Amino acid sequence: MSSPNQPRRLICCIGTGGTIASEPTAGGLAPTRQDTFFRRIRSHPSLTSPSHFDSSSVSFSSPVLTQQVGKNIRYPRLITPELDDKGTNVEYEILDLDRHLDSSEMTPSEWNIIASLVYENWDNYDGFVILSGTDTLAYTAAILSFLFLEAGKPIIVTGAQIPLSRPRSDGWSNIFDSLFVTGTLDFAGVGIVFNHQLLRGTRATKSSPNLFSAFTTPCVPPLINFNVKITYDQSYPLTTRSANRPPPLVPLLTSPSVLSIHIYPGMTGSLLEAQIDAVPTCKAVIISAYGSGNLPINEHSGVLLSLKRMVEKEILVVVISQCGIPNVYPLYTQGRTLLSIGVLPGYDLMHEAAFAKLIWLVSRPELTFKQRQELFETPIVGEMSK
């Protein structure tokens, strides 16, 4: 058990649905909202200490006493077995959102709810674990990184490729490692825990729907590898816990404000403008360009003129790379011409981080267009290298 000189940490696990919480239904696996998810965790010896319950009185079917917290449900507190050689264990509570959803349905509205729950409960817990579906998991980690900039506690986002309800689920180890990070390590900030790795929250992308190593950080190494020996990235020291409180919470715009456009052969300026004009609330555009940020800028395509018009309308226009290991830099004529009309280079930003950074910027009404441009090109939370 935890040392008397080091109080046991208490972690809040926020359940949003996704694969990890999915159960068999008539229509296939779906993230249904029921206490079966809690029962599975309560019954698993890697996640709940046998001494926490009288094994003779608690079984999978034993009643679950829940507490209504607004629209959400809080489940009874659990205690892990020993998580390390020091005998450290962790207490944790699962706070389930009122609606479980497939993560492909995640929107800024849900991010506002998740962020508000973390913010409101900041003083009640020593760390947070967001249980998420995998499709938008990296987006969620990225936006939380900006919203909780320099905050002094860990916020981990995790999920699973196979539900806890099915054989061979990777969710058990992902939850275990998440509780290990939030409950035993001196780590602060937002990260992704998946397949025995801790990844930076603003650097990750989902690279496979099949592999257990579903998430990678192509431009930087993992922060931690949880192998037989736990190894740390020596080139990027971990941010340690502190008394830093979160900054005032930025309510994210829920109307469509950031568009993403993929460049392909034959793209024209009229096609670009048609997409922008169809969304009157658009305040920023991500252009996924070729190679190091190249676009067709010949006069015939009309792309350059369209981009210039967007900037003149004070729409943030950002160019990132379509490459798996991105790096946008003004080496060629196309890139330098784009810079001259106010288009911003995305450097080595992943799409997830670019989207999160832009929606964070355009949701701040106190910033001028010029300030938003300058902040976009400034590394804020380790999201890019210049």
PDB file of N, CA and C in Angstrom, residues 70 99 123 125 133 145 147 176 180 190 222 271 306 329 371 377:
ATOM      1  N   GLY A  70     -25.359  16.215 -11.572  1.00  0.00           N
ATOM      2  CA  GLY A  70     -25.941  16.879 -12.728  1.00  0.00           C
ATOM      3  C   GLY A  70     -26.556  15.829 -13.642  1.00  0.00           C
ATOM      4  N   ARG A  99     -24.190  10.932 -21.817  1.00  0.00           N
ATOM      5  CA  ARG A  99     -24.400  10.220 -23.078  1.00  0.00           C
ATOM      6  C   ARG A  99     -23.076   9.654 -23.565  1.00  0.00           C
ATOM      7  N   ASP A 123      -9.607  20.845  -7.917  1.00  0.00           N
ATOM      8  CA  ASP A 123      -9.138  20.776  -6.532  1.00  0.00           C
ATOM      9  C   ASP A 123      -9.513  19.473  -5.830  1.00  0.00           C
ATOM     10  N   TYR A 125      -9.199  16.307  -7.146  1.00  0.00           N
ATOM     11  CA  TYR A 125      -8.454  15.129  -7.602  1.00  0.00           C
ATOM     12  C   TYR A 125      -6.994  15.482  -7.855  1.00  0.00           C
ATOM     13  N   GLY A 133     -13.128   7.225 -27.179  1.00  0.00           N
ATOM     14  CA  GLY A 133     -12.986   6.461 -28.407  1.00  0.00           C
ATOM     15  C   GLY A 133     -11.720   6.897 -29.123  1.00  0.00           C
ATOM     16  N   SER A 145      -4.682  20.089 -24.217  1.00  0.00           N
ATOM     17  CA  SER A 145      -3.334  20.626 -24.003  1.00  0.00           C
ATOM     18  C   SER A 145      -3.335  22.147 -24.027  1.00  0.00           C
ATOM     19  N   LEU A 147      -6.158  24.122 -23.634  1.00  0.00           N
ATOM     20  CA  LEU A 147      -7.065  24.641 -22.615  1.00  0.00           C
ATOM     21  C   LEU A 147      -6.452  24.595 -21.221  1.00  0.00           C
ATOM     22  N   PHE A 176      -4.656   0.644 -16.863  1.00  0.00           N
ATOM     23  CA  PHE A 176      -3.631   0.417 -15.834  1.00  0.00           C
ATOM     24  C   PHE A 176      -2.486   1.415 -15.985  1.00  0.00           C
ATOM     25  N   PHE A 180      -1.206   4.391 -13.572  1.00  0.00           N
ATOM     26  CA  PHE A 180       0.196   4.401 -13.146  1.00  0.00           C
ATOM     27  C   PHE A 180       0.797   5.794 -13.347  1.00  0.00           C
ATOM     28  N   VAL A 190      -0.793  17.234 -20.441  1.00  0.00           N
ATOM     29  CA  VAL A 190      -1.722  16.364 -21.153  1.00  0.00           C
ATOM     30  C   VAL A 190      -0.936  15.366 -21.991  1.00  0.00           C
ATOM     31  N   PRO A 222       8.348   8.971 -28.140  1.00  0.00           N
ATOM     32  CA  PRO A 222       7.442   8.895 -26.987  1.00  0.00           C
ATOM     33  C   PRO A 222       8.116   9.471 -25.745  1.00  0.00           C
ATOM     34  N   LEU A 271     -13.030  26.314 -56.264  1.00  0.00           N
ATOM     35  CA  LEU A 271     -13.394  25.205 -55.382  1.00  0.00           C
ATOM     36  C   LEU A 271     -13.081  25.555 -53.920  1.00  0.00           C
ATOM     37  N   SER A 306      -7.449  33.292 -54.345  1.00  0.00           N
ATOM     38  CA  SER A 306      -8.467  32.903 -53.360  1.00  0.00           C
ATOM     39  C   SER A 306      -7.913  32.940 -51.942  1.00  0.00           C
ATOM     40  N   TYR A 329       8.074  24.303 -44.676  1.00  0.00           N
ATOM     41  CA  TYR A 329       9.041  25.390 -44.577  1.00  0.00           C
ATOM     42  C   TYR A 329       9.143  26.054 -45.947  1.00  0.00           C
ATOM     43  N   GLN A 371      -2.809  39.236 -33.655  1.00  0.00           N
ATOM     44  CA  GLN A 371      -2.338  38.473 -32.489  1.00  0.00           C
ATOM     45  C   GLN A 371      -2.542  36.976 -32.697  1.00  0.00           C
ATOM     46  N   GLU A 377       2.077  31.061 -34.911  1.00  0.00           N
ATOM     47  CA  GLU A 377       3.463  30.757 -35.268  1.00  0.00           C
ATOM     48  C   GLU A 377       4.375  30.617 -34.052  1.00  0.00           C
TER      49      GLU A 377
END
